[in-house]
Amino acid sequence: MVVWIVVALVVLPFVLLGLAVRPVLTRLRRLRRAAVALQRHAGEAAALQATAVALQARAEGLQEQLATTQRRAAAVRSRRGG
């Protein structure tokens, strides 16, 4: 009889601990997957940012070319008289 009481006092806390730890471990797995997904998205965002910087530089270059072309067209028009 005493053995059963001792076993219950020793085993029952371990069973309860296992039951309490199980949901935490499940959440940790989900958090790890979410962290990996966030890292992947951060990498994609960095690549998109680099592309955006390159596109902005290209747009500024095109804007300068457009301004030059407009000045030349105005000069040609003024030479032609109109």
PDB file as gemmi writes it, atoms N, CA and C in Angstrom:
CRYST1    1.000    1.000    1.000  90.00  90.00  90.00 P 1                      
ATOM      1  N   MET A   1       0.817  -1.196   0.000  1.00  0.00           N  
ATOM      2  CA  MET A   1       0.000   0.000   0.000  1.00  0.00           C  
ATOM      3  C   MET A   1       0.856   1.254   0.000  1.00  0.00           C  
ATOM      4  N   VAL A   2       1.906   1.273   0.820  1.00  0.00           N  
ATOM      5  CA  VAL A   2       2.801   2.427   0.883  1.00  0.00           C  
ATOM      6  C   VAL A   2       3.537   2.593  -0.448  1.00  0.00           C  
ATOM      7  N   VAL A   3       3.834   1.478  -1.075  1.00  0.00           N  
ATOM      8  CA  VAL A   3       4.537   1.532  -2.358  1.00  0.00           C  
ATOM      9  C   VAL A   3       3.674   2.256  -3.389  1.00  0.00           C  
ATOM     10  N   TRP A   4       2.398   1.987  -3.410  1.00  0.00           N  
ATOM     11  CA  TRP A   4       1.518   2.641  -4.369  1.00  0.00           C  
ATOM     12  C   TRP A   4       1.430   4.140  -4.109  1.00  0.00           C  
ATOM     13  N   ILE A   5       1.432   4.516  -2.859  1.00  0.00           N  
ATOM     14  CA  ILE A   5       1.395   5.940  -2.521  1.00  0.00           C  
ATOM     15  C   ILE A   5       2.680   6.613  -2.970  1.00  0.00           C  
ATOM     16  N   VAL A   6       3.818   5.973  -2.726  1.00  0.00           N  
ATOM     17  CA  VAL A   6       5.110   6.528  -3.133  1.00  0.00           C  
ATOM     18  C   VAL A   6       5.187   6.614  -4.654  1.00  0.00           C  
ATOM     19  N   VAL A   7       4.757   5.571  -5.333  1.00  0.00           N  
ATOM     20  CA  VAL A   7       4.769   5.576  -6.798  1.00  0.00           C  
ATOM     21  C   VAL A   7       3.864   6.695  -7.315  1.00  0.00           C  
ATOM     22  N   ALA A   8       2.701   6.862  -6.737  1.00  0.00           N  
ATOM     23  CA  ALA A   8       1.788   7.915  -7.164  1.00  0.00           C  
ATOM     24  C   ALA A   8       2.395   9.285  -6.920  1.00  0.00           C  
ATOM     25  N   LEU A   9       3.077   9.461  -5.790  1.00  0.00           N  
ATOM     26  CA  LEU A   9       3.693  10.750  -5.490  1.00  0.00           C  
ATOM     27  C   LEU A   9       4.899  11.041  -6.375  1.00  0.00           C  
ATOM     28  N   VAL A  10       5.526  10.020  -6.911  1.00  0.00           N  
ATOM     29  CA  VAL A  10       6.687  10.223  -7.783  1.00  0.00           C  
ATOM     30  C   VAL A  10       6.254  10.278  -9.252  1.00  0.00           C  
ATOM     31  N   VAL A  11       5.396   9.400  -9.671  1.00  0.00           N  
ATOM     32  CA  VAL A  11       5.029   9.296 -11.084  1.00  0.00           C  
ATOM     33  C   VAL A  11       4.032  10.378 -11.482  1.00  0.00           C  
ATOM     34  N   LEU A  12       3.063  10.664 -10.647  1.00  0.00           N  
ATOM     35  CA  LEU A  12       2.025  11.627 -10.989  1.00  0.00           C  
ATOM     36  C   LEU A  12       2.592  13.007 -11.339  1.00  0.00           C  
ATOM     37  N   PRO A  13       3.556  13.552 -10.573  1.00  0.00           N  
ATOM     38  CA  PRO A  13       4.117  14.847 -10.991  1.00  0.00           C  
ATOM     39  C   PRO A  13       4.807  14.797 -12.353  1.00  0.00           C  
ATOM     40  N   PHE A  14       5.463  13.677 -12.674  1.00  0.00           N  
ATOM     41  CA  PHE A  14       6.113  13.571 -13.988  1.00  0.00           C  
ATOM     42  C   PHE A  14       5.074  13.514 -15.110  1.00  0.00           C  
ATOM     43  N   VAL A  15       3.975  12.823 -14.862  1.00  0.00           N  
ATOM     44  CA  VAL A  15       2.906  12.767 -15.856  1.00  0.00           C  
ATOM     45  C   VAL A  15       2.318  14.161 -16.057  1.00  0.00           C  
ATOM     46  N   LEU A  16       2.067  14.861 -14.969  1.00  0.00           N  
ATOM     47  CA  LEU A  16       1.534  16.220 -15.066  1.00  0.00           C  
ATOM     48  C   LEU A  16       2.522  17.158 -15.759  1.00  0.00           C  
ATOM     49  N   LEU A  17       3.810  17.001 -15.446  1.00  0.00           N  
ATOM     50  CA  LEU A  17       4.834  17.817 -16.109  1.00  0.00           C  
ATOM     51  C   LEU A  17       4.854  17.539 -17.616  1.00  0.00           C  
ATOM     52  N   GLY A  18       4.769  16.276 -17.990  1.00  0.00           N  
ATOM     53  CA  GLY A  18       4.735  15.916 -19.407  1.00  0.00           C  
ATOM     54  C   GLY A  18       3.524  16.509 -20.105  1.00  0.00           C  
ATOM     55  N   LEU A  19       2.383  16.457 -19.444  1.00  0.00           N  
ATOM     56  CA  LEU A  19       1.172  17.026 -20.031  1.00  0.00           C  
ATOM     57  C   LEU A  19       1.271  18.547 -20.152  1.00  0.00           C  
ATOM     58  N   ALA A  20       1.977  19.198 -19.228  1.00  0.00           N  
ATOM     59  CA  ALA A  20       2.132  20.651 -19.285  1.00  0.00           C  
ATOM     60  C   ALA A  20       3.157  21.061 -20.335  1.00  0.00           C  
ATOM     61  N   VAL A  21       4.163  20.250 -20.541  1.00  0.00           N  
ATOM     62  CA  VAL A  21       5.251  20.594 -21.473  1.00  0.00           C  
ATOM     63  C   VAL A  21       4.839  20.345 -22.924  1.00  0.00           C  
ATOM     64  N   ARG A  22       3.961  19.405 -23.150  1.00  0.00           N  
ATOM     65  CA  ARG A  22       3.575  19.046 -24.514  1.00  0.00           C  
ATOM     66  C   ARG A  22       3.034  20.228 -25.320  1.00  0.00           C  
ATOM     67  N   PRO A  23       2.086  21.018 -24.828  1.00  0.00           N  
ATOM     68  CA  PRO A  23       1.611  22.176 -25.622  1.00  0.00           C  
ATOM     69  C   PRO A  23       2.700  23.220 -25.847  1.00  0.00           C  
ATOM     70  N   VAL A  24       3.586  23.353 -24.871  1.00  0.00           N  
ATOM     71  CA  VAL A  24       4.672  24.326 -25.025  1.00  0.00           C  
ATOM     72  C   VAL A  24       5.592  23.902 -26.163  1.00  0.00           C  
ATOM     73  N   LEU A  25       5.913  22.627 -26.221  1.00  0.00           N  
ATOM     74  CA  LEU A  25       6.771  22.134 -27.305  1.00  0.00           C  
ATOM     75  C   LEU A  25       6.079  22.295 -28.665  1.00  0.00           C  
ATOM     76  N   THR A  26       4.769  22.087 -28.699  1.00  0.00           N  
ATOM     77  CA  THR A  26       4.033  22.283 -29.951  1.00  0.00           C  
ATOM     78  C   THR A  26       4.120  23.738 -30.384  1.00  0.00           C  
ATOM     79  N   ARG A  27       3.944  24.644 -29.443  1.00  0.00           N  
ATOM     80  CA  ARG A  27       4.041  26.070 -29.774  1.00  0.00           C  
ATOM     81  C   ARG A  27       5.443  26.443 -30.218  1.00  0.00           C  
ATOM     82  N   LEU A  28       6.447  25.846 -29.593  1.00  0.00           N  
ATOM     83  CA  LEU A  28       7.828  26.144 -29.994  1.00  0.00           C  
ATOM     84  C   LEU A  28       8.079  25.730 -31.437  1.00  0.00           C  
ATOM     85  N   ARG A  29       7.527  24.604 -31.835  1.00  0.00           N  
ATOM     86  CA  ARG A  29       7.684  24.179 -33.232  1.00  0.00           C  
ATOM     87  C   ARG A  29       7.033  25.187 -34.172  1.00  0.00           C  
ATOM     88  N   ARG A  30       5.836  25.638 -33.807  1.00  0.00           N  
ATOM     89  CA  ARG A  30       5.157  26.634 -34.644  1.00  0.00           C  
ATOM     90  C   ARG A  30       5.945  27.941 -34.689  1.00  0.00           C  
ATOM     91  N   LEU A  31       6.477  28.337 -33.543  1.00  0.00           N  
ATOM     92  CA  LEU A  31       7.275  29.566 -33.508  1.00  0.00           C  
ATOM     93  C   LEU A  31       8.530  29.434 -34.363  1.00  0.00           C  
ATOM     94  N   ARG A  32       9.153  28.276 -34.341  1.00  0.00           N  
ATOM     95  CA  ARG A  32      10.347  28.066 -35.165  1.00  0.00           C  
ATOM     96  C   ARG A  32       9.992  28.166 -36.643  1.00  0.00           C  
ATOM     97  N   ARG A  33       8.860  27.545 -37.030  1.00  0.00           N  
ATOM     98  CA  ARG A  33       8.426  27.636 -38.427  1.00  0.00           C  
ATOM     99  C   ARG A  33       8.114  29.076 -38.806  1.00  0.00           C  
ATOM    100  N   ALA A  34       7.487  29.801 -37.905  1.00  0.00           N  
ATOM    101  CA  ALA A  34       7.172  31.207 -38.174  1.00  0.00           C  
ATOM    102  C   ALA A  34       8.448  32.035 -38.289  1.00  0.00           C  
ATOM    103  N   ALA A  35       9.433  31.742 -37.445  1.00  0.00           N  
ATOM    104  CA  ALA A  35      10.700  32.475 -37.511  1.00  0.00           C  
ATOM    105  C   ALA A  35      11.404  32.211 -38.842  1.00  0.00           C  
ATOM    106  N   VAL A  36      11.380  30.977 -39.299  1.00  0.00           N  
ATOM    107  CA  VAL A  36      11.998  30.645 -40.591  1.00  0.00           C  
ATOM    108  C   VAL A  36      11.271  31.382 -41.720  1.00  0.00           C  
ATOM    109  N   ALA A  37       9.945  31.403 -41.652  1.00  0.00           N  
ATOM    110  CA  ALA A  37       9.174  32.116 -42.683  1.00  0.00           C  
ATOM    111  C   ALA A  37       9.483  33.606 -42.651  1.00  0.00           C  
ATOM    112  N   LEU A  38       9.601  34.179 -41.464  1.00  0.00           N  
ATOM    113  CA  LEU A  38       9.935  35.600 -41.360  1.00  0.00           C  
ATOM    114  C   LEU A  38      11.325  35.890 -41.911  1.00  0.00           C  
ATOM    115  N   GLN A  39      12.274  35.000 -41.660  1.00  0.00           N  
ATOM    116  CA  GLN A  39      13.615  35.201 -42.212  1.00  0.00           C  
ATOM    117  C   GLN A  39      13.579  35.137 -43.736  1.00  0.00           C  
ATOM    118  N   ARG A  40      12.787  34.209 -44.264  1.00  0.00           N  
ATOM    119  CA  ARG A  40      12.672  34.106 -45.719  1.00  0.00           C  
ATOM    120  C   ARG A  40      12.050  35.383 -46.283  1.00  0.00           C  
ATOM    121  N   HIS A  41      11.006  35.872 -45.639  1.00  0.00           N  
ATOM    122  CA  HIS A  41      10.366  37.104 -46.099  1.00  0.00           C  
ATOM    123  C   HIS A  41      11.316  38.296 -45.982  1.00  0.00           C  
ATOM    124  N   ALA A  42      12.133  38.316 -44.935  1.00  0.00           N  
ATOM    125  CA  ALA A  42      13.098  39.410 -44.789  1.00  0.00           C  
ATOM    126  C   ALA A  42      14.108  39.379 -45.931  1.00  0.00           C  
ATOM    127  N   GLY A  43      14.545  38.194 -46.314  1.00  0.00           N  
ATOM    128  CA  GLY A  43      15.455  38.077 -47.449  1.00  0.00           C  
ATOM    129  C   GLY A  43      14.817  38.548 -48.741  1.00  0.00           C  
ATOM    130  N   GLU A  44      13.556  38.167 -48.936  1.00  0.00           N  
ATOM    131  CA  GLU A  44      12.840  38.610 -50.134  1.00  0.00           C  
ATOM    132  C   GLU A  44      12.660  40.126 -50.128  1.00  0.00           C  
ATOM    133  N   ALA A  45      12.376  40.682 -48.959  1.00  0.00           N  
ATOM    134  CA  ALA A  45      12.206  42.132 -48.852  1.00  0.00           C  
ATOM    135  C   ALA A  45      13.513  42.855 -49.155  1.00  0.00           C  
ATOM    136  N   ALA A  46      14.627  42.305 -48.692  1.00  0.00           N  
ATOM    137  CA  ALA A  46      15.925  42.923 -48.976  1.00  0.00           C  
ATOM    138  C   ALA A  46      16.206  42.893 -50.480  1.00  0.00           C  
ATOM    139  N   ALA A  47      15.880  41.781 -51.123  1.00  0.00           N  
ATOM    140  CA  ALA A  47      16.082  41.692 -52.575  1.00  0.00           C  
ATOM    141  C   ALA A  47      15.187  42.696 -53.304  1.00  0.00           C  
ATOM    142  N   LEU A  48      13.943  42.815 -52.860  1.00  0.00           N  
ATOM    143  CA  LEU A  48      13.040  43.779 -53.482  1.00  0.00           C  
ATOM    144  C   LEU A  48      13.515  45.209 -53.257  1.00  0.00           C  
ATOM    145  N   GLN A  49      14.079  45.460 -52.083  1.00  0.00           N  
ATOM    146  CA  GLN A  49      14.581  46.801 -51.806  1.00  0.00           C  
ATOM    147  C   GLN A  49      15.744  47.131 -52.735  1.00  0.00           C  
ATOM    148  N   ALA A  50      16.634  46.171 -52.955  1.00  0.00           N  
ATOM    149  CA  ALA A  50      17.750  46.402 -53.867  1.00  0.00           C  
ATOM    150  C   ALA A  50      17.235  46.669 -55.281  1.00  0.00           C  
ATOM    151  N   THR A  51      16.221  45.916 -55.694  1.00  0.00           N  
ATOM    152  CA  THR A  51      15.629  46.131 -57.013  1.00  0.00           C  
ATOM    153  C   THR A  51      14.990  47.510 -57.091  1.00  0.00           C  
ATOM    154  N   ALA A  52      14.317  47.925 -56.024  1.00  0.00           N  
ATOM    155  CA  ALA A  52      13.679  49.239 -56.009  1.00  0.00           C  
ATOM    156  C   ALA A  52      14.711  50.356 -56.110  1.00  0.00           C  
ATOM    157  N   VAL A  53      15.834  50.197 -55.447  1.00  0.00           N  
ATOM    158  CA  VAL A  53      16.904  51.209 -55.522  1.00  0.00           C  
ATOM    159  C   VAL A  53      17.435  51.293 -56.949  1.00  0.00           C  
ATOM    160  N   ALA A  54      17.633  50.134 -57.567  1.00  0.00           N  
ATOM    161  CA  ALA A  54      18.118  50.120 -58.950  1.00  0.00           C  
ATOM    162  C   ALA A  54      17.100  50.770 -59.890  1.00  0.00           C  
ATOM    163  N   LEU A  55      15.817  50.466 -59.689  1.00  0.00           N  
ATOM    164  CA  LEU A  55      14.786  51.071 -60.528  1.00  0.00           C  
ATOM    165  C   LEU A  55      14.705  52.581 -60.320  1.00  0.00           C  
ATOM    166  N   GLN A  56      14.892  53.019 -59.094  1.00  0.00           N  
ATOM    167  CA  GLN A  56      14.861  54.455 -58.826  1.00  0.00           C  
ATOM    168  C   GLN A  56      16.021  55.154 -59.530  1.00  0.00           C  
ATOM    169  N   ALA A  57      17.197  54.542 -59.477  1.00  0.00           N  
ATOM    170  CA  ALA A  57      18.352  55.127 -60.165  1.00  0.00           C  
ATOM    171  C   ALA A  57      18.092  55.183 -61.672  1.00  0.00           C  
ATOM    172  N   ARG A  58      17.494  54.115 -62.204  1.00  0.00           N  
ATOM    173  CA  ARG A  58      17.181  54.079 -63.638  1.00  0.00           C  
ATOM    174  C   ARG A  58      16.166  55.172 -63.981  1.00  0.00           C  
ATOM    175  N   ALA A  59      15.159  55.353 -63.139  1.00  0.00           N  
ATOM    176  CA  ALA A  59      14.146  56.381 -63.378  1.00  0.00           C  
ATOM    177  C   ALA A  59      14.761  57.772 -63.341  1.00  0.00           C  
ATOM    178  N   GLU A  60      15.689  58.000 -62.424  1.00  0.00           N  
ATOM    179  CA  GLU A  60      16.360  59.306 -62.360  1.00  0.00           C  
ATOM    180  C   GLU A  60      17.182  59.549 -63.617  1.00  0.00           C  
ATOM    181  N   GLY A  61      17.850  58.505 -64.105  1.00  0.00           N  
ATOM    182  CA  GLY A  61      18.603  58.627 -65.351  1.00  0.00           C  
ATOM    183  C   GLY A  61      17.698  58.941 -66.525  1.00  0.00           C  
ATOM    184  N   LEU A  62      16.566  58.255 -66.591  1.00  0.00           N  
ATOM    185  CA  LEU A  62      15.614  58.519 -67.676  1.00  0.00           C  
ATOM    186  C   LEU A  62      15.031  59.924 -67.576  1.00  0.00           C  
ATOM    187  N   GLN A  63      14.825  60.375 -66.355  1.00  0.00           N  
ATOM    188  CA  GLN A  63      14.304  61.727 -66.171  1.00  0.00           C  
ATOM    189  C   GLN A  63      15.311  62.762 -66.668  1.00  0.00           C  
ATOM    190  N   GLU A  64      16.576  62.527 -66.400  1.00  0.00           N  
ATOM    191  CA  GLU A  64      17.618  63.438 -66.903  1.00  0.00           C  
ATOM    192  C   GLU A  64      17.652  63.416 -68.429  1.00  0.00           C  
ATOM    193  N   GLN A  65      17.530  62.216 -69.022  1.00  0.00           N  
ATOM    194  CA  GLN A  65      17.515  62.112 -70.482  1.00  0.00           C  
ATOM    195  C   GLN A  65      16.305  62.842 -71.056  1.00  0.00           C  
ATOM    196  N   LEU A  66      15.167  62.722 -70.405  1.00  0.00           N  
ATOM    197  CA  LEU A  66      13.961  63.400 -70.862  1.00  0.00           C  
ATOM    198  C   LEU A  66      14.141  64.917 -70.803  1.00  0.00           C  
ATOM    199  N   ALA A  67      14.732  65.407 -69.730  1.00  0.00           N  
ATOM    200  CA  ALA A  67      14.954  66.853 -69.611  1.00  0.00           C  
ATOM    201  C   ALA A  67      15.889  67.336 -70.711  1.00  0.00           C  
ATOM    202  N   THR A  68      16.935  66.566 -70.990  1.00  0.00           N  
ATOM    203  CA  THR A  68      17.870  66.934 -72.054  1.00  0.00           C  
ATOM    204  C   THR A  68      17.157  66.933 -73.409  1.00  0.00           C  
ATOM    205  N   THR A  69      16.359  65.914 -73.647  1.00  0.00           N  
ATOM    206  CA  THR A  69      15.623  65.824 -74.908  1.00  0.00           C  
ATOM    207  C   THR A  69      14.644  66.991 -75.050  1.00  0.00           C  
ATOM    208  N   GLN A  70      13.977  67.348 -73.966  1.00  0.00           N  
ATOM    209  CA  GLN A  70      13.046  68.462 -74.014  1.00  0.00           C  
ATOM    210  C   GLN A  70      13.771  69.783 -74.294  1.00  0.00           C  
ATOM    211  N   ARG A  71      14.938  69.967 -73.695  1.00  0.00           N  
ATOM    212  CA  ARG A  71      15.716  71.185 -73.963  1.00  0.00           C  
ATOM    213  C   ARG A  71      16.147  71.234 -75.419  1.00  0.00           C  
ATOM    214  N   ARG A  72      16.589  70.096 -75.948  1.00  0.00           N  
ATOM    215  CA  ARG A  72      17.010  70.052 -77.346  1.00  0.00           C  
ATOM    216  C   ARG A  72      15.836  70.318 -78.283  1.00  0.00           C  
ATOM    217  N   ALA A  73      14.675  69.736 -77.965  1.00  0.00           N  
ATOM    218  CA  ALA A  73      13.484  69.956 -78.798  1.00  0.00           C  
ATOM    219  C   ALA A  73      13.064  71.430 -78.757  1.00  0.00           C  
ATOM    220  N   ALA A  74      13.174  72.056 -77.594  1.00  0.00           N  
ATOM    221  CA  ALA A  74      12.833  73.469 -77.486  1.00  0.00           C  
ATOM    222  C   ALA A  74      13.813  74.298 -78.292  1.00  0.00           C  
ATOM    223  N   ALA A  75      15.099  73.935 -78.263  1.00  0.00           N  
ATOM    224  CA  ALA A  75      16.101  74.686 -79.023  1.00  0.00           C  
ATOM    225  C   ALA A  75      15.842  74.543 -80.521  1.00  0.00           C  
ATOM    226  N   VAL A  76      15.478  73.334 -80.953  1.00  0.00           N  
ATOM    227  CA  VAL A  76      15.186  73.120 -82.368  1.00  0.00           C  
ATOM    228  C   VAL A  76      13.955  73.931 -82.775  1.00  0.00           C  
ATOM    229  N   ARG A  77      12.929  73.932 -81.959  1.00  0.00           N  
ATOM    230  CA  ARG A  77      11.721  74.686 -82.244  1.00  0.00           C  
ATOM    231  C   ARG A  77      12.007  76.182 -82.319  1.00  0.00           C  
ATOM    232  N   SER A  78      12.869  76.663 -81.415  1.00  0.00           N  
ATOM    233  CA  SER A  78      13.149  78.106 -81.411  1.00  0.00           C  
ATOM    234  C   SER A  78      13.962  78.486 -82.649  1.00  0.00           C  
ATOM    235  N   ARG A  79      14.825  77.577 -83.107  1.00  0.00           N  
ATOM    236  CA  ARG A  79      15.599  77.877 -84.317  1.00  0.00           C  
ATOM    237  C   ARG A  79      14.711  77.877 -85.566  1.00  0.00           C  
ATOM    238  N   ARG A  80      13.690  77.042 -85.553  1.00  0.00           N  
ATOM    239  CA  ARG A  80      12.783  76.945 -86.689  1.00  0.00           C  
ATOM    240  C   ARG A  80      11.761  78.085 -86.653  1.00  0.00           C  
ATOM    241  N   GLY A  81      11.693  78.718 -85.502  1.00  0.00           N  
ATOM    242  CA  GLY A  81      10.768  79.858 -85.402  1.00  0.00           C  
ATOM    243  C   GLY A  81       9.393  79.468 -84.887  1.00  0.00           C  
ATOM    244  N   GLY A  82       9.353  78.380 -84.157  1.00  0.00           N  
ATOM    245  CA  GLY A  82       8.045  78.197 -83.708  1.00  0.00           C  
ATOM    246  C   GLY A  82       7.638  77.039 -83.001  1.00  0.00           C  
TER     247      GLY A  82                                                      
END                                                                             
